Amino acid sequence: MSGSLWRHRDFMVLWSGRTLSEVGDAVSLLVIPLLAVTVLDASAVEVGILSATRMVAYVFLSLPAGVWVDRMRKRRVMVLCHLVRAGLVATVAVGAWAGWITMVQLWTVALLSSVCTVLYETAHQSFLPSIVRKDQLLDANGKLTTTYSVSQIAGYGVGGALVSVLGVARTAGVDALAYVLNAVSLLLIRGADEPPVVTRRRDFRRELGDGLSFVFRHPVMPRLVAASASFNLFSQMLFALAVLYLVRDLRLSESMVGVVMGLTTLGGIAGGLASTRLARLVGTARIIWVAPLGLGWTVLLVPAAEPGWGPAAYTVGMAGMGMLFAIYNAAVVSYRQRVCPPELLGRMTASVRFVIFGVMPVGALAGGLLGSWLGVRPTLWIAAAGVWASGLVLYFSPLRRWRDLPDEADAPAGGQPTTSFPAPHGRSPVDPAGKAIGGVRGG
């Protein structure tokens, strides 16, 4: 039986720092697009490019990031990334206050910030299993997912209020301080940041291939990667046009945009809080396709919204999507962390993110281009339908016949497969439960 994470000091420190950082990040995610739309009069294409550059590093950096992170101390990487992001966001605040802010500067800051985000997130997912036990990972990821949603509603709400009082220029500086404080909080974690495993000979290409091989020769992960990529592609089309849609189509003020965007995160809070219980009740495999198909249809309310009653429909639609993502992500991320050997966690995480996050700038850019060509509302209809249809990738797969994912089941009585798959170089073959066949379990 797992111990309570509420009494786990290191996790609570990690969780608290992450919460503060996410609040500041949400302020930035609100303020920078508002700055582009209201001050620089950005077009749909320019807003789409801004959203895409914020994620473009996932395309060219995800795979090498996994190798680099596995070679370094994870906490050190996370601290450095926070400090760099603090400096980047500070330049936006100074530029907006001085009056020389441009779209080129916003695109540049977004691009460099995306590099830090890739390195930080890869290190964070690899660092968490060294803080908590494997039987605590589902609970830990559920709490972190809830934190993201709570932080978003707090950040959007605070951001909207600060914009009304201070203006967008001064409000942009709040995010920089949050990053600095989170960097400091990471230094308070007592648990040892284990040094990387040193091999006799470094082979970048082989190390890179080990992560890809583990993911794509695994009997379950490729299905999850395909569905996650589809979710991210279409959801980013929605996110890229969100501020533009709320301001110009639904005719909301800057402060109301913050309120509405904050309320949409209530679904993520509910999903994060319920994710552990629902996964155990419905089944850790079954919940992965039940959540998208059961909640994904609510996203169709977003393009159906009209001025007047529209903000309520938009809020419900986006909240429904947030709930399904929270439930889905908690189950999928926990499964990946449990079955992957510790020395491959960085490369496994990077290999998955290369695909599922690599499509995000494509989705954001497609949203901007289609919004300019077809119009914002028709583009949102395409995106909303795509989010719901992504769940079909999971429904028409072996997951539909399972209650639980392989490492959670009592195979073969539970009807789970016992398929093994080739191991990375220098390791014993690994079964879906992460146990070495004919050897010892990776520590």
Short mmCIF file of C-alpha atoms in Angstrom, two decimals:
data_model
loop_
_atom_site.label_atom_id
_atom_site.label_comp_id
_atom_site.label_asym_id
_atom_site.label_seq_id
_atom_site.Cartn_x
_atom_site.Cartn_y
_atom_site.Cartn_z
CA MET A 1 0.00 0.00 0.00
CA SER A 2 1.45 3.36 -1.00
CA GLY A 3 2.17 6.03 1.62
CA SER A 4 0.47 9.40 1.52
CA LEU A 5 2.23 11.96 -0.63
CA TRP A 6 0.87 14.70 1.64
CA ARG A 7 3.58 13.66 4.16
CA HIS A 8 6.29 13.24 1.50
CA ARG A 9 8.51 16.30 2.03
CA ASP A 10 10.48 16.20 -1.22
CA PHE A 11 7.39 15.68 -3.35
CA MET A 12 5.59 18.52 -1.58
CA VAL A 13 8.53 20.86 -2.23
CA LEU A 14 8.64 19.79 -5.88
CA TRP A 15 4.87 20.14 -6.17
CA SER A 16 4.78 23.59 -4.52
CA GLY A 17 7.51 24.97 -6.74
CA ARG A 18 5.85 23.55 -9.83
CA THR A 19 2.57 25.19 -8.81
CA LEU A 20 4.16 28.62 -8.47
CA SER A 21 5.90 28.25 -11.81
CA GLU A 22 2.70 27.19 -13.56
CA VAL A 23 0.82 30.20 -12.18
CA GLY A 24 3.44 32.54 -13.59
CA ASP A 25 3.48 30.62 -16.86
CA ALA A 26 -0.30 30.96 -17.20
CA VAL A 27 0.04 34.71 -16.71
CA SER A 28 2.56 34.76 -19.54
CA LEU A 29 0.40 32.58 -21.81
CA LEU A 30 -2.41 35.09 -21.38
CA VAL A 31 -0.43 38.31 -21.52
CA ILE A 32 1.86 37.63 -24.51
CA PRO A 33 -0.97 36.74 -26.96
CA LEU A 34 -2.98 39.69 -25.59
CA LEU A 35 0.03 41.89 -26.21
CA ALA A 36 0.21 40.63 -29.80
CA VAL A 37 -3.54 41.01 -30.48
CA THR A 38 -4.33 44.27 -28.68
CA VAL A 39 -1.05 46.24 -28.90
CA LEU A 40 0.54 44.93 -32.10
CA ASP A 41 -2.77 44.16 -33.88
CA ALA A 42 -1.52 40.69 -34.87
CA SER A 43 -3.31 38.74 -37.61
CA ALA A 44 -4.49 35.12 -37.33
CA VAL A 45 -1.33 33.99 -39.14
CA GLU A 46 0.96 35.98 -36.81
CA VAL A 47 -0.82 34.60 -33.75
CA GLY A 48 -0.50 31.08 -35.17
CA ILE A 49 3.24 31.60 -35.73
CA LEU A 50 3.60 32.89 -32.15
CA SER A 51 1.90 29.79 -30.79
CA ALA A 52 3.96 27.52 -33.07
CA THR A 53 7.34 29.03 -32.13
CA ARG A 54 6.51 28.42 -28.47
CA MET A 55 6.59 24.67 -29.23
CA VAL A 56 8.85 24.31 -32.25
CA ALA A 57 11.82 23.05 -30.21
CA TYR A 58 9.95 19.78 -29.70
CA VAL A 59 10.54 19.07 -33.40
CA PHE A 60 14.32 19.46 -33.53
CA LEU A 61 15.39 19.11 -29.87
CA SER A 62 13.27 16.38 -28.24
CA LEU A 63 15.41 13.39 -29.26
CA PRO A 64 18.86 14.79 -28.42
CA ALA A 65 17.40 16.29 -25.23
CA GLY A 66 16.69 12.77 -23.97
CA VAL A 67 20.31 11.71 -24.44
CA TRP A 68 21.65 14.90 -22.85
CA VAL A 69 19.32 14.70 -19.86
CA ASP A 70 20.25 11.06 -19.21
CA ARG A 71 23.90 12.18 -19.11
CA MET A 72 23.30 14.99 -16.59
CA ARG A 73 21.86 15.56 -13.14
CA LYS A 74 18.15 16.20 -13.67
CA ARG A 75 17.69 18.86 -10.98
CA ARG A 76 20.60 20.92 -12.29
CA VAL A 77 19.01 20.98 -15.76
CA MET A 78 15.66 22.08 -14.32
CA VAL A 79 17.18 24.93 -12.27
CA LEU A 80 19.15 26.28 -15.23
CA CYS A 81 16.11 26.17 -17.51
CA HIS A 82 14.03 28.18 -15.03
CA LEU A 83 16.68 30.89 -14.73
CA VAL A 84 17.04 31.24 -18.49
CA ARG A 85 13.27 31.45 -18.97
CA ALA A 86 13.10 34.12 -16.27
CA GLY A 87 15.53 36.27 -18.25
CA LEU A 88 13.67 35.77 -21.53
CA VAL A 89 10.29 36.76 -20.10
CA ALA A 90 11.88 39.77 -18.42
CA THR A 91 12.90 41.09 -21.85
CA VAL A 92 9.23 41.05 -22.90
CA ALA A 93 8.24 43.05 -19.84
CA VAL A 94 11.00 45.63 -20.45
CA GLY A 95 10.26 45.86 -24.18
CA ALA A 96 6.53 46.33 -23.66
CA TRP A 97 7.11 48.95 -20.96
CA ALA A 98 9.62 50.85 -23.12
CA GLY A 99 7.40 50.70 -26.19
CA TRP A 100 9.80 48.90 -28.56
CA ILE A 101 8.19 45.46 -28.45
CA THR A 102 7.71 43.78 -31.85
CA MET A 103 6.33 40.50 -33.15
CA VAL A 104 9.87 39.43 -34.07
CA GLN A 105 10.90 39.81 -30.42
CA LEU A 106 7.88 37.83 -29.24
CA TRP A 107 8.63 35.06 -31.75
CA THR A 108 12.29 34.98 -30.66
CA VAL A 109 11.46 34.78 -26.96
CA ALA A 110 8.89 32.06 -27.66
CA LEU A 111 11.45 30.04 -29.65
CA LEU A 112 14.19 30.23 -27.01
CA SER A 113 11.68 29.53 -24.25
CA SER A 114 10.58 26.40 -26.10
CA VAL A 115 14.17 25.10 -25.95
CA CYS A 116 14.15 25.51 -22.16
CA THR A 117 10.71 23.91 -21.93
CA VAL A 118 11.82 20.77 -23.79
CA LEU A 119 14.86 20.30 -21.57
CA TYR A 120 12.94 21.08 -18.38
CA GLU A 121 10.00 18.79 -19.05
CA THR A 122 12.24 15.90 -20.11
CA ALA A 123 14.27 16.28 -16.92
CA HIS A 124 11.15 16.70 -14.74
CA GLN A 125 9.47 13.48 -15.89
CA SER A 126 12.78 11.65 -15.44
CA PHE A 127 13.35 13.21 -12.00
CA LEU A 128 9.93 12.37 -10.50
CA PRO A 129 10.54 8.58 -10.27
CA SER A 130 13.65 9.28 -8.17
CA ILE A 131 11.50 11.24 -5.69
CA VAL A 132 8.53 8.89 -5.23
CA ARG A 133 8.07 5.12 -5.33
CA LYS A 134 6.64 3.41 -8.41
CA ASP A 135 3.37 2.63 -6.61
CA GLN A 136 3.00 6.37 -5.90
CA LEU A 137 3.50 7.55 -9.49
CA LEU A 138 -0.18 7.49 -10.50
CA ASP A 139 -1.10 9.55 -7.44
CA ALA A 140 1.85 11.92 -8.00
CA ASN A 141 1.02 12.50 -11.66
CA GLY A 142 -2.64 13.00 -10.81
CA LYS A 143 -1.67 15.69 -8.30
CA LEU A 144 0.68 17.36 -10.76
CA THR A 145 -2.04 17.35 -13.43
CA THR A 146 -4.45 18.94 -10.98
CA THR A 147 -1.78 21.49 -10.10
CA TYR A 148 -1.46 22.46 -13.74
CA SER A 149 -5.19 23.13 -13.99
CA VAL A 150 -5.41 24.98 -10.66
CA SER A 151 -2.40 27.05 -11.64
CA GLN A 152 -3.96 27.88 -14.99
CA ILE A 153 -7.18 29.18 -13.44
CA ALA A 154 -5.21 31.14 -10.84
CA GLY A 155 -2.78 32.44 -13.44
CA TYR A 156 -5.45 33.46 -15.94
CA GLY A 157 -7.52 35.07 -13.19
CA VAL A 158 -4.55 36.91 -11.69
CA GLY A 159 -3.31 37.81 -15.16
CA GLY A 160 -6.65 39.27 -16.18
CA ALA A 161 -6.84 41.31 -12.98
CA LEU A 162 -3.24 42.53 -13.28
CA VAL A 163 -3.74 43.51 -16.91
CA SER A 164 -6.72 45.63 -15.88
CA VAL A 165 -4.75 47.31 -13.09
CA LEU A 166 -1.16 47.40 -14.33
CA GLY A 167 -1.45 46.89 -18.08
CA VAL A 168 0.12 44.14 -20.14
CA ALA A 169 3.68 45.50 -19.91
CA ARG A 170 4.13 45.30 -16.12
CA THR A 171 2.09 42.10 -15.86
CA ALA A 172 4.56 40.29 -18.15
CA GLY A 173 7.22 40.61 -15.45
CA VAL A 174 5.29 38.41 -12.99
CA ASP A 175 6.27 35.24 -14.84
CA ALA A 176 9.99 35.97 -14.54
CA LEU A 177 9.79 36.13 -10.74
CA ALA A 178 7.84 32.88 -10.61
CA TYR A 179 10.56 31.07 -12.57
CA VAL A 180 13.27 32.35 -10.22
CA LEU A 181 11.37 31.23 -7.13
CA ASN A 182 10.75 27.78 -8.59
CA ALA A 183 14.48 27.41 -9.34
CA VAL A 184 15.19 28.17 -5.68
CA SER A 185 12.57 25.66 -4.50
CA LEU A 186 14.25 22.84 -6.45
CA LEU A 187 17.42 23.40 -4.43
CA LEU A 188 15.46 22.65 -1.23
CA ILE A 189 14.76 19.03 -2.20
CA ARG A 190 16.79 16.78 0.09
CA GLY A 191 16.67 13.62 -1.98
CA ALA A 192 19.84 12.82 -3.85
CA ASP A 193 19.91 13.77 -7.50
CA GLU A 194 21.52 10.56 -8.70
CA PRO A 195 24.48 11.04 -11.04
CA PRO A 196 24.06 9.63 -14.55
CA VAL A 197 25.19 6.10 -15.28
CA VAL A 198 28.62 6.31 -16.92
CA THR A 199 29.37 3.80 -19.64
CA ARG A 200 32.83 3.01 -20.92
CA ARG A 201 32.11 4.54 -24.31
CA ARG A 202 29.59 7.20 -25.27
CA ASP A 203 27.75 6.57 -28.52
CA PHE A 204 25.21 9.31 -29.18
CA ARG A 205 23.48 7.54 -32.08
CA ARG A 206 23.20 4.25 -30.19
CA GLU A 207 21.89 5.98 -27.06
CA LEU A 208 19.35 7.83 -29.20
CA GLY A 209 18.30 4.59 -30.87
CA ASP A 210 17.82 2.86 -27.52
CA GLY A 211 15.08 5.30 -26.55
CA LEU A 212 13.29 5.07 -29.90
CA SER A 213 13.59 1.28 -29.92
CA PHE A 214 12.11 0.97 -26.45
CA VAL A 215 9.08 3.08 -27.39
CA PHE A 216 8.25 1.85 -30.86
CA ARG A 217 8.99 -1.85 -30.32
CA HIS A 218 6.87 -1.88 -27.19
CA PRO A 219 3.49 -3.66 -27.56
CA VAL A 220 1.43 -0.77 -26.13
CA MET A 221 3.24 2.56 -26.43
CA PRO A 222 2.95 3.13 -30.21
CA ARG A 223 -0.86 3.15 -29.93
CA LEU A 224 -0.71 5.69 -27.13
CA VAL A 225 1.78 7.84 -29.03
CA ALA A 226 -0.46 7.93 -32.13
CA ALA A 227 -3.54 8.98 -30.15
CA SER A 228 -1.63 11.58 -28.11
CA ALA A 229 -0.19 13.10 -31.28
CA SER A 230 -3.66 13.41 -32.79
CA PHE A 231 -5.03 15.03 -29.62
CA ASN A 232 -2.20 17.56 -29.57
CA LEU A 233 -2.42 18.40 -33.26
CA PHE A 234 -6.09 19.36 -33.15
CA SER A 235 -6.11 20.89 -29.65
CA GLN A 236 -3.31 23.26 -30.64
CA MET A 237 -5.45 24.52 -33.49
CA LEU A 238 -8.00 25.48 -30.83
CA PHE A 239 -5.46 27.04 -28.47
CA ALA A 240 -3.72 29.03 -31.20
CA LEU A 241 -6.93 30.90 -32.05
CA ALA A 242 -8.38 31.11 -28.53
CA VAL A 243 -7.53 34.73 -27.66
CA LEU A 244 -8.34 35.94 -31.18
CA TYR A 245 -11.71 34.14 -31.09
CA LEU A 246 -12.66 35.46 -27.66
CA VAL A 247 -11.69 39.06 -28.43
CA ARG A 248 -12.91 39.45 -32.02
CA ASP A 249 -15.72 36.89 -32.42
CA LEU A 250 -17.20 36.69 -28.92
CA ARG A 251 -16.34 40.38 -28.24
CA LEU A 252 -14.92 39.96 -24.75
CA SER A 253 -12.81 42.53 -22.92
CA GLU A 254 -9.22 41.74 -21.91
CA SER A 255 -10.18 41.09 -18.29
CA MET A 256 -13.09 38.82 -19.34
CA VAL A 257 -10.75 36.83 -21.58
CA GLY A 258 -8.70 36.04 -18.46
CA VAL A 259 -11.84 35.05 -16.53
CA VAL A 260 -13.16 32.76 -19.27
CA MET A 261 -9.79 31.12 -19.89
CA GLY A 262 -9.40 30.59 -16.16
CA LEU A 263 -12.82 28.94 -15.87
CA THR A 264 -11.99 26.53 -18.69
CA THR A 265 -9.33 24.95 -16.48
CA LEU A 266 -11.95 23.76 -13.96
CA GLY A 267 -12.33 20.63 -16.07
CA GLY A 268 -8.64 19.86 -15.71
CA ILE A 269 -8.88 20.29 -11.94
CA ALA A 270 -11.81 17.88 -11.72
CA GLY A 271 -10.10 15.40 -14.02
CA GLY A 272 -6.83 15.53 -12.12
CA LEU A 273 -8.54 15.00 -8.77
CA ALA A 274 -10.60 12.10 -10.10
CA SER A 275 -7.97 10.50 -12.33
CA THR A 276 -6.57 7.98 -9.84
CA ARG A 277 -9.96 6.81 -8.59
CA LEU A 278 -11.46 6.62 -12.08
CA ALA A 279 -8.49 4.65 -13.43
CA ARG A 280 -8.82 2.09 -10.68
CA LEU A 281 -12.60 1.94 -10.98
CA VAL A 282 -12.89 1.79 -14.76
CA GLY A 283 -9.53 0.17 -15.47
CA THR A 284 -6.16 1.68 -16.32
CA ALA A 285 -6.47 0.61 -19.97
CA ARG A 286 -10.19 1.20 -20.43
CA ILE A 287 -10.09 4.74 -19.03
CA ILE A 288 -7.66 5.74 -21.78
CA TRP A 289 -10.31 5.42 -24.51
CA VAL A 290 -13.42 5.97 -22.37
CA ALA A 291 -12.32 9.50 -21.35
CA PRO A 292 -11.79 10.86 -24.90
CA LEU A 293 -14.95 9.38 -26.38
CA GLY A 294 -17.07 10.18 -23.33
CA LEU A 295 -15.88 13.78 -22.92
CA GLY A 296 -14.46 14.76 -26.30
CA TRP A 297 -17.84 15.68 -27.81
CA THR A 298 -18.07 18.68 -25.45
CA VAL A 299 -15.36 20.44 -27.51
CA LEU A 300 -17.93 20.90 -30.29
CA LEU A 301 -19.52 23.59 -28.11
CA VAL A 302 -16.51 25.85 -28.74
CA PRO A 303 -17.13 26.68 -32.42
CA ALA A 304 -20.89 26.77 -31.76
CA ALA A 305 -20.50 29.71 -29.37
CA GLU A 306 -22.03 33.09 -30.25
CA PRO A 307 -21.75 36.55 -28.61
CA GLY A 308 -23.91 36.76 -25.50
CA TRP A 309 -24.31 33.16 -24.35
CA GLY A 310 -21.18 32.03 -26.21
CA PRO A 311 -18.66 32.43 -23.37
CA ALA A 312 -20.59 29.83 -21.32
CA ALA A 313 -20.55 27.34 -24.22
CA TYR A 314 -16.86 28.01 -24.83
CA THR A 315 -16.08 27.46 -21.15
CA VAL A 316 -17.95 24.14 -20.96
CA GLY A 317 -16.37 22.89 -24.19
CA MET A 318 -12.81 23.70 -23.23
CA ALA A 319 -13.36 22.46 -19.67
CA GLY A 320 -14.53 19.12 -21.06
CA MET A 321 -11.36 18.85 -23.11
CA GLY A 322 -9.27 19.75 -20.07
CA MET A 323 -10.94 17.02 -18.04
CA LEU A 324 -10.32 14.32 -20.63
CA PHE A 325 -6.68 15.38 -21.05
CA ALA A 326 -6.11 15.30 -17.27
CA ILE A 327 -7.53 11.80 -16.91
CA TYR A 328 -5.81 10.50 -20.02
CA ASN A 329 -2.40 12.01 -19.26
CA ALA A 330 -2.26 10.81 -15.66
CA ALA A 331 -2.84 7.21 -16.77
CA VAL A 332 -0.54 7.28 -19.79
CA VAL A 333 2.41 9.12 -18.21
CA SER A 334 2.31 6.90 -15.11
CA TYR A 335 2.35 3.80 -17.28
CA ARG A 336 5.37 5.01 -19.25
CA GLN A 337 7.30 5.84 -16.06
CA ARG A 338 6.53 2.47 -14.50
CA VAL A 339 7.59 0.23 -17.36
CA CYS A 340 10.73 2.10 -18.41
CA PRO A 341 14.13 1.24 -16.86
CA PRO A 342 15.51 4.23 -14.89
CA GLU A 343 18.56 4.72 -17.12
CA LEU A 344 16.28 5.06 -20.18
CA LEU A 345 13.70 7.44 -18.71
CA GLY A 346 15.11 10.57 -20.33
CA ARG A 347 15.43 9.00 -23.77
CA MET A 348 12.04 7.27 -23.53
CA THR A 349 10.38 10.55 -22.52
CA ALA A 350 12.17 12.44 -25.29
CA SER A 351 11.25 9.84 -27.93
CA VAL A 352 7.57 10.04 -27.02
CA ARG A 353 7.60 13.84 -26.82
CA PHE A 354 9.39 14.11 -30.16
CA VAL A 355 6.24 12.75 -31.79
CA ILE A 356 3.38 13.92 -29.59
CA PHE A 357 4.76 17.42 -29.00
CA GLY A 358 6.45 17.69 -32.38
CA VAL A 359 3.02 17.95 -34.01
CA MET A 360 1.99 20.84 -31.73
CA PRO A 361 3.67 23.66 -33.67
CA VAL A 362 2.24 22.12 -36.83
CA GLY A 363 -1.24 22.28 -35.30
CA ALA A 364 -0.75 25.85 -34.09
CA LEU A 365 0.54 27.01 -37.46
CA ALA A 366 -2.24 25.13 -39.29
CA GLY A 367 -4.76 26.82 -37.02
CA GLY A 368 -3.41 30.25 -37.92
CA LEU A 369 -3.24 29.55 -41.66
CA LEU A 370 -6.69 27.92 -41.83
CA GLY A 371 -8.11 30.69 -39.64
CA SER A 372 -6.87 33.23 -42.16
CA TRP A 373 -8.05 31.19 -45.18
CA LEU A 374 -11.35 29.63 -44.04
CA GLY A 375 -12.15 31.89 -41.11
CA VAL A 376 -11.68 31.35 -37.38
CA ARG A 377 -15.01 29.60 -36.69
CA PRO A 378 -14.79 26.99 -39.53
CA THR A 379 -11.24 26.19 -38.40
CA LEU A 380 -12.47 25.63 -34.85
CA TRP A 381 -15.12 23.20 -36.15
CA ILE A 382 -12.40 21.15 -37.86
CA ALA A 383 -10.24 21.18 -34.74
CA ALA A 384 -13.06 20.24 -32.36
CA ALA A 385 -14.15 17.31 -34.54
CA GLY A 386 -10.52 16.16 -34.73
CA VAL A 387 -10.13 16.14 -30.94
CA TRP A 388 -13.13 13.87 -30.48
CA ALA A 389 -12.19 11.58 -33.39
CA SER A 390 -8.72 11.05 -31.89
CA GLY A 391 -10.32 8.78 -29.31
CA LEU A 392 -11.24 6.35 -32.09
CA VAL A 393 -7.53 5.55 -32.54
CA LEU A 394 -7.65 4.06 -29.04
CA TYR A 395 -11.07 2.44 -29.35
CA PHE A 396 -10.10 0.48 -32.47
CA SER A 397 -7.02 -1.01 -30.83
CA PRO A 398 -6.20 -3.87 -28.41
CA LEU A 399 -6.81 -1.47 -25.51
CA ARG A 400 -10.57 -1.91 -26.06
CA ARG A 401 -10.29 -5.56 -24.98
CA TRP A 402 -8.34 -4.87 -21.80
CA ARG A 403 -9.47 -3.62 -18.44
CA ASP A 404 -5.96 -2.79 -17.23
CA LEU A 405 -2.65 -2.12 -18.89
CA PRO A 406 -0.25 -5.10 -18.77
CA ASP A 407 1.77 -4.09 -15.73
CA GLU A 408 -1.42 -3.64 -13.70
CA ALA A 409 -3.03 -6.97 -14.58
CA ASP A 410 -2.66 -10.55 -13.48
CA ALA A 411 -1.80 -12.05 -16.81
CA PRO A 412 -2.81 -14.39 -18.27
CA ALA A 413 -5.91 -14.69 -16.10
CA GLY A 414 -6.69 -11.00 -16.66
CA GLY A 415 -6.63 -11.46 -20.39
CA GLN A 416 -3.47 -9.43 -20.80
CA PRO A 417 -0.77 -10.13 -23.36
CA THR A 418 2.61 -11.44 -22.30
CA THR A 419 4.41 -10.21 -25.40
CA SER A 420 8.04 -9.37 -24.94
CA PHE A 421 10.00 -6.99 -27.11
CA PRO A 422 13.66 -6.49 -27.97
CA ALA A 423 15.74 -4.74 -25.38
CA PRO A 424 18.03 -1.75 -25.72
CA HIS A 425 21.70 -2.49 -26.25
CA GLY A 426 23.36 -4.14 -23.28
CA ARG A 427 20.16 -5.02 -21.35
CA SER A 428 18.14 -8.13 -20.78
CA PRO A 429 14.86 -8.29 -22.73
CA VAL A 430 12.05 -6.51 -20.91
CA ASP A 431 8.43 -7.56 -20.71
CA PRO A 432 5.50 -5.10 -20.56
CA ALA A 433 5.67 -5.04 -16.76
CA GLY A 434 9.22 -3.73 -16.88
CA LYS A 435 10.77 -6.90 -15.42
CA ALA A 436 13.96 -8.33 -16.83
CA ILE A 437 13.42 -11.74 -18.40
CA GLY A 438 16.13 -14.09 -17.24
CA GLY A 439 17.83 -11.34 -15.28
CA VAL A 440 17.25 -8.85 -12.51
CA ARG A 441 14.90 -5.92 -12.46
CA GLY A 442 16.45 -2.60 -13.40
CA GLY A 443 17.08 -0.41 -10.37
#
